[in-house]
PDB file of C-alpha atoms in Angstrom:
ATOM      1  CA  MET A   1     206.491 -82.236 -51.904  1.00  0.00           C
ATOM      2  CA  PHE A   2     208.419 -80.494 -49.141  1.00  0.00           C
ATOM      3  CA  THR A   3     209.390 -82.230 -45.973  1.00  0.00           C
ATOM      4  CA  LYS A   4     210.739 -81.311 -42.586  1.00  0.00           C
ATOM      5  CA  LYS A   5     212.077 -83.358 -39.738  1.00  0.00           C
ATOM      6  CA  ASN A   6     210.403 -83.371 -36.347  1.00  0.00           C
ATOM      7  CA  LYS A   7     212.116 -83.932 -32.995  1.00  0.00           C
ATOM      8  CA  ASP A   8     212.058 -87.711 -33.516  1.00  0.00           C
ATOM      9  CA  ASN A   9     213.856 -87.337 -36.867  1.00  0.00           C
ATOM     10  CA  LEU A  10     210.737 -88.377 -38.687  1.00  0.00           C
ATOM     11  CA  VAL A  11     209.994 -86.730 -41.942  1.00  0.00           C
ATOM     12  CA  GLU A  12     206.607 -85.140 -42.264  1.00  0.00           C
ATOM     13  CA  PRO A  13     205.204 -83.218 -45.232  1.00  0.00           C
ATOM     14  CA  VAL A  14     205.146 -79.443 -45.118  1.00  0.00           C
ATOM     15  CA  LYS A  15     202.222 -77.448 -46.358  1.00  0.00           C
ATOM     16  CA  THR A  16     203.085 -75.082 -49.125  1.00  0.00           C
ATOM     17  CA  ASP A  17     201.313 -72.197 -47.455  1.00  0.00           C
ATOM     18  CA  GLU A  18     203.849 -72.392 -44.645  1.00  0.00           C
ATOM     19  CA  ILE A  19     206.673 -71.528 -47.006  1.00  0.00           C
ATOM     20  CA  ALA A  20     207.087 -67.873 -47.442  1.00  0.00           C
ATOM     21  CA  TYR A  21     208.094 -66.982 -50.943  1.00  0.00           C
ATOM     22  CA  LYS A  22     209.884 -63.761 -51.403  1.00  0.00           C
ATOM     23  CA  LYS A  23     209.496 -62.469 -54.857  1.00  0.00           C
ATOM     24  CA  GLU A  24     211.643 -59.600 -55.879  1.00  0.00           C
ATOM     25  CA  VAL A  25     210.246 -57.778 -58.788  1.00  0.00           C
ATOM     26  CA  ILE A  26     212.962 -56.082 -60.724  1.00  0.00           C
ATOM     27  CA  GLU A  27     211.580 -53.501 -63.012  1.00  0.00           C
ATOM     28  CA  PRO A  28     213.801 -52.536 -65.901  1.00  0.00           C
ATOM     29  CA  LYS A  29     214.974 -48.972 -65.660  1.00  0.00           C
ATOM     30  CA  GLU A  30     214.971 -46.974 -68.804  1.00  0.00           C
ATOM     31  CA  GLU A  31     218.250 -45.188 -68.940  1.00  0.00           C
ATOM     32  CA  LYS A  32     218.341 -42.224 -71.178  1.00  0.00           C
ATOM     33  CA  LEU A  33     221.660 -42.172 -72.924  1.00  0.00           C
ATOM     34  CA  PRO A  34     223.076 -38.724 -73.484  1.00  0.00           C
ATOM     35  CA  GLN A  35     222.661 -37.494 -76.998  1.00  0.00           C
ATOM     36  CA  THR A  36     226.022 -37.615 -78.689  1.00  0.00           C
ATOM     37  CA  PRO A  37     226.536 -34.745 -81.059  1.00  0.00           C
ATOM     38  CA  ALA A  38     227.326 -35.429 -84.657  1.00  0.00           C
ATOM     39  CA  PRO A  39     231.061 -35.798 -85.249  1.00  0.00           C
ATOM     40  CA  ARG A  40     232.703 -32.503 -86.092  1.00  0.00           C
ATOM     41  CA  LYS A  41     234.403 -32.081 -89.404  1.00  0.00           C
ATOM     42  CA  SER A  42     238.008 -30.972 -89.281  1.00  0.00           C
ATOM     43  CA  THR A  43     240.563 -29.808 -91.804  1.00  0.00           C
ATOM     44  CA  SER A  44     244.238 -30.523 -91.130  1.00  0.00           C
ATOM     45  CA  ILE A  45     247.150 -28.664 -92.654  1.00  0.00           C
ATOM     46  CA  SER A  46     250.141 -31.003 -92.644  1.00  0.00           C
ATOM     47  CA  SER A  47     253.515 -29.983 -91.231  1.00  0.00           C
ATOM     48  CA  SER A  48     255.000 -30.284 -94.717  1.00  0.00           C
ATOM     49  CA  CYS A  49     252.559 -27.685 -96.143  1.00  0.00           C
ATOM     50  CA  LYS A  50     253.304 -24.011 -96.668  1.00  0.00           C
ATOM     51  CA  ILE A  51     250.219 -22.192 -97.878  1.00  0.00           C
ATOM     52  CA  SER A  52     249.605 -18.583 -98.846  1.00  0.00           C
ATOM     53  CA  GLY A  53     245.960 -17.592 -99.050  1.00  0.00           C
ATOM     54  CA  ASP A  54     242.677 -17.262 -97.244  1.00  0.00           C
ATOM     55  CA  PHE A  55     240.652 -20.040 -95.635  1.00  0.00           C
ATOM     56  CA  ILE A  56     236.911 -19.703 -95.132  1.00  0.00           C
ATOM     57  CA  LEU A  57     235.334 -22.693 -93.369  1.00  0.00           C
ATOM     58  CA  ASP A  58     232.293 -23.819 -91.437  1.00  0.00           C
ATOM     59  CA  ASP A  59     234.154 -26.297 -89.249  1.00  0.00           C
ATOM     60  CA  ASP A  60     237.402 -26.883 -87.335  1.00  0.00           C
ATOM     61  CA  ILE A  61     240.911 -26.530 -88.689  1.00  0.00           C
ATOM     62  CA  GLN A  62     244.175 -27.816 -87.221  1.00  0.00           C
ATOM     63  CA  VAL A  63     247.367 -26.219 -88.443  1.00  0.00           C
ATOM     64  CA  PHE A  64     250.547 -28.271 -88.271  1.00  0.00           C
ATOM     65  CA  GLY A  65     252.184 -26.445 -91.187  1.00  0.00           C
ATOM     66  CA  HIS A  66     252.683 -22.800 -92.206  1.00  0.00           C
ATOM     67  CA  ILE A  67     249.866 -20.501 -93.348  1.00  0.00           C
ATOM     68  CA  LYS A  68     250.344 -16.947 -94.545  1.00  0.00           C
ATOM     69  CA  GLY A  69     246.927 -15.354 -94.911  1.00  0.00           C
ATOM     70  CA  SER A  70     243.627 -15.387 -93.085  1.00  0.00           C
ATOM     71  CA  ILE A  71     241.476 -18.078 -91.533  1.00  0.00           C
ATOM     72  CA  ARG A  72     237.756 -17.488 -91.012  1.00  0.00           C
ATOM     73  CA  SER A  73     235.668 -20.176 -89.351  1.00  0.00           C
ATOM     74  CA  ASN A  74     231.908 -19.863 -88.768  1.00  0.00           C
ATOM     75  CA  ASN A  75     231.350 -22.341 -85.960  1.00  0.00           C
ATOM     76  CA  GLY A  76     234.651 -24.094 -85.606  1.00  0.00           C
ATOM     77  CA  VAL A  77     237.790 -24.157 -83.542  1.00  0.00           C
ATOM     78  CA  VAL A  78     241.053 -22.985 -85.064  1.00  0.00           C
ATOM     79  CA  THR A  79     243.970 -24.849 -83.496  1.00  0.00           C
ATOM     80  CA  ILE A  80     247.598 -24.019 -84.201  1.00  0.00           C
ATOM     81  CA  GLN A  81     249.557 -27.103 -83.181  1.00  0.00           C
ATOM     82  CA  LYS A  82     253.048 -27.074 -81.653  1.00  0.00           C
ATOM     83  CA  GLU A  83     254.874 -27.025 -85.003  1.00  0.00           C
ATOM     84  CA  GLY A  84     252.266 -24.823 -86.715  1.00  0.00           C
ATOM     85  CA  VAL A  85     252.739 -21.196 -87.770  1.00  0.00           C
ATOM     86  CA  VAL A  86     250.109 -18.697 -88.907  1.00  0.00           C
ATOM     87  CA  GLU A  87     250.930 -15.205 -90.175  1.00  0.00           C
ATOM     88  CA  GLY A  88     247.834 -13.116 -90.786  1.00  0.00           C
ATOM     89  CA  GLU A  89     244.350 -12.993 -89.300  1.00  0.00           C
ATOM     90  CA  ILE A  90     242.144 -15.534 -87.567  1.00  0.00           C
ATOM     91  CA  TYR A  91     238.406 -15.074 -86.983  1.00  0.00           C
ATOM     92  CA  ALA A  92     236.718 -17.947 -85.118  1.00  0.00           C
ATOM     93  CA  GLN A  93     234.524 -18.840 -82.148  1.00  0.00           C
ATOM     94  CA  THR A  94     237.518 -20.456 -80.410  1.00  0.00           C
ATOM     95  CA  ILE A  95     241.227 -20.117 -81.138  1.00  0.00           C
ATOM     96  CA  SER A  96     243.783 -22.395 -79.504  1.00  0.00           C
ATOM     97  CA  ILE A  97     247.466 -21.561 -80.005  1.00  0.00           C
ATOM     98  CA  ASN A  98     250.167 -24.095 -79.192  1.00  0.00           C
ATOM     99  CA  GLY A  99     252.448 -22.992 -82.023  1.00  0.00           C
ATOM    100  CA  LYS A 100     253.233 -19.521 -83.388  1.00  0.00           C
ATOM    101  CA  MET A 101     250.758 -16.842 -84.439  1.00  0.00           C
ATOM    102  CA  LYS A 102     251.710 -13.429 -85.778  1.00  0.00           C
ATOM    103  CA  GLY A 103     248.871 -11.047 -86.528  1.00  0.00           C
ATOM    104  CA  LEU A 104     245.267 -10.471 -85.488  1.00  0.00           C
ATOM    105  CA  CYS A 105     243.047 -12.925 -83.564  1.00  0.00           C
ATOM    106  CA  VAL A 106     239.332 -12.198 -83.167  1.00  0.00           C
ATOM    107  CA  SER A 107     237.337 -14.738 -81.159  1.00  0.00           C
ATOM    108  CA  GLU A 108     235.057 -15.376 -78.220  1.00  0.00           C
ATOM    109  CA  ASP A 109     237.637 -17.668 -76.560  1.00  0.00           C
ATOM    110  CA  LEU A 110     241.397 -17.468 -77.095  1.00  0.00           C
ATOM    111  CA  ASP A 111     243.726 -19.971 -75.428  1.00  0.00           C
ATOM    112  CA  ILE A 112     247.505 -19.648 -75.570  1.00  0.00           C
ATOM    113  CA  LEU A 113     248.836 -23.032 -74.499  1.00  0.00           C
ATOM    114  CA  GLU A 114     252.193 -24.101 -73.005  1.00  0.00           C
ATOM    115  CA  ASN A 115     254.143 -23.844 -76.273  1.00  0.00           C
ATOM    116  CA  GLY A 116     252.017 -21.086 -77.806  1.00  0.00           C
ATOM    117  CA  GLN A 117     253.287 -17.703 -78.932  1.00  0.00           C
ATOM    118  CA  LEU A 118     251.037 -14.850 -80.037  1.00  0.00           C
ATOM    119  CA  ASP A 119     252.680 -11.728 -81.406  1.00  0.00           C
ATOM    120  CA  GLY A 120     250.043  -9.209 -82.386  1.00  0.00           C
ATOM    121  CA  ILE A 121     246.558  -8.081 -81.490  1.00  0.00           C
ATOM    122  CA  CYS A 122     243.845 -10.146 -79.897  1.00  0.00           C
ATOM    123  CA  GLN A 123     240.206  -9.122 -79.650  1.00  0.00           C
ATOM    124  CA  THR A 124     238.433 -11.622 -77.434  1.00  0.00           C
ATOM    125  CA  LYS A 125     235.916 -12.060 -74.672  1.00  0.00           C
ATOM    126  CA  ASN A 126     237.936 -14.714 -72.786  1.00  0.00           C
ATOM    127  CA  LEU A 127     241.735 -14.850 -72.890  1.00  0.00           C
ATOM    128  CA  THR A 128     243.639 -17.714 -71.241  1.00  0.00           C
ATOM    129  CA  ILE A 129     247.436 -17.994 -71.144  1.00  0.00           C
ATOM    130  CA  LYS A 130     248.866 -21.243 -69.782  1.00  0.00           C
ATOM    131  CA  LYS A 131     252.212 -21.374 -67.989  1.00  0.00           C
ATOM    132  CA  GLY A 132     254.876 -21.229 -70.695  1.00  0.00           C
ATOM    133  CA  GLY A 133     252.628 -19.440 -73.191  1.00  0.00           C
ATOM    134  CA  VAL A 134     253.847 -16.084 -74.537  1.00  0.00           C
ATOM    135  CA  PHE A 135     251.738 -13.089 -75.561  1.00  0.00           C
ATOM    136  CA  THR A 136     253.386  -9.998 -77.015  1.00  0.00           C
ATOM    137  CA  GLY A 137     251.119  -7.244 -78.258  1.00  0.00           C
ATOM    138  CA  THR A 138     247.814  -5.682 -77.364  1.00  0.00           C
ATOM    139  CA  SER A 139     244.596  -7.173 -76.121  1.00  0.00           C
ATOM    140  CA  GLU A 140     241.099  -5.754 -76.409  1.00  0.00           C
ATOM    141  CA  ARG A 141     238.146  -7.225 -74.563  1.00  0.00           C
ATOM    142  CA  THR A 142     235.178  -7.503 -76.876  1.00  0.00           C
ATOM    143  CA  ASP A 143     231.777  -9.119 -76.766  1.00  0.00           C
ATOM    144  CA  LYS A 144     231.653  -9.376 -80.546  1.00  0.00           C
ATOM    145  CA  LYS A 145     230.485 -12.780 -81.702  1.00  0.00           C
ATOM    146  CA  ILE A 146     231.757 -14.349 -84.874  1.00  0.00           C
ATOM    147  CA  SER A 147     228.706 -15.185 -86.935  1.00  0.00           C
ATOM    148  CA  SER A 148     228.325 -17.001 -90.199  1.00  0.00           C
ATOM    149  CA  HIS A 149     226.887 -13.774 -91.632  1.00  0.00           C
ATOM    150  CA  ASP A 150     230.230 -12.004 -91.027  1.00  0.00           C
ATOM    151  CA  VAL A 151     232.144 -14.780 -92.733  1.00  0.00           C
ATOM    152  CA  LYS A 152     229.731 -14.861 -95.678  1.00  0.00           C
ATOM    153  CA  ASN A 153     230.165 -11.089 -96.094  1.00  0.00           C
ATOM    154  CA  GLU A 154     233.927 -11.594 -96.139  1.00  0.00           C
ATOM    155  CA  LEU A 155     233.470 -14.262 -98.780  1.00  0.00           C
ATOM    156  CA  THR A 156     231.380 -12.030-101.055  1.00  0.00           C
ATOM    157  CA  GLN A 157     233.852  -9.149-100.656  1.00  0.00           C
ATOM    158  CA  LYS A 158     236.772 -11.399-101.622  1.00  0.00           C
ATOM    159  CA  LYS A 159     234.871 -13.514-104.151  1.00  0.00           C
ATOM    160  CA  SER A 160     237.138 -12.442-106.989  1.00  0.00           C
ATOM    161  CA  ASP A 161     240.162 -13.703-105.040  1.00  0.00           C
ATOM    162  CA  VAL A 162     238.630 -17.039-104.018  1.00  0.00           C
ATOM    163  CA  ILE A 163     239.319 -20.104-106.127  1.00  0.00           C
ATOM    164  CA  ASN A 164     236.611 -22.761-106.026  1.00  0.00           C
ATOM    165  CA  LEU A 165     238.285 -26.105-105.488  1.00  0.00           C
ATOM    166  CA  GLY A 166     235.019 -28.004-105.942  1.00  0.00           C
ATOM    167  CA  VAL A 167     235.253 -28.984-109.606  1.00  0.00           C
ATOM    168  CA  PRO A 168     232.098 -30.601-111.020  1.00  0.00           C
ATOM    169  CA  SER A 169     232.737 -34.135-112.198  1.00  0.00           C
ATOM    170  CA  SER A 170     231.247 -33.329-115.620  1.00  0.00           C
ATOM    171  CA  SER A 171     234.108 -30.934-116.327  1.00  0.00           C
ATOM    172  CA  LEU A 172     236.809 -33.483-115.510  1.00  0.00           C
ATOM    173  CA  PRO A 173     238.546 -35.056-118.502  1.00  0.00           C
ATOM    174  CA  THR A 174     237.740 -38.704-119.141  1.00  0.00           C
ATOM    175  CA  ARG A 175     240.400 -41.260-119.919  1.00  0.00           C
TER     176      ARG A 175
END
């Protein structure tokens, strides 16, 4: 089957036990992919919106428009975008301001970004102000955590003022 040449250029058979086979065994590695968290839900307030009222949410909110009132988020991030304006109160785990905020901010983490302006009171554990960000007012360091229980209490206290936008389909007129 295999042949090799000797010094006289004659071909002679080679024994198979003379051939050294190198077998590389490649064992498949089980790679554990990192668990990707479920996608976060987010509410966006358009730049063309001007809203007066209170928001109570479980998730994130991004404000591009103008809100006069309060925003309370259980587990979410409240982000005021560059063209966004909020006048009132914000209670959230994380608040990120790149627009204008006038009022009270209560959070664990508060970031005032390059275009952000906060005029008012902030109660936070961690305050960050980027170059270009403006903070006018008072700051209190607090270890208070925003919990869903606090937000639910707010909801029950203001229940008479809250309008339920979830209309059951049975009450909708049929055409």
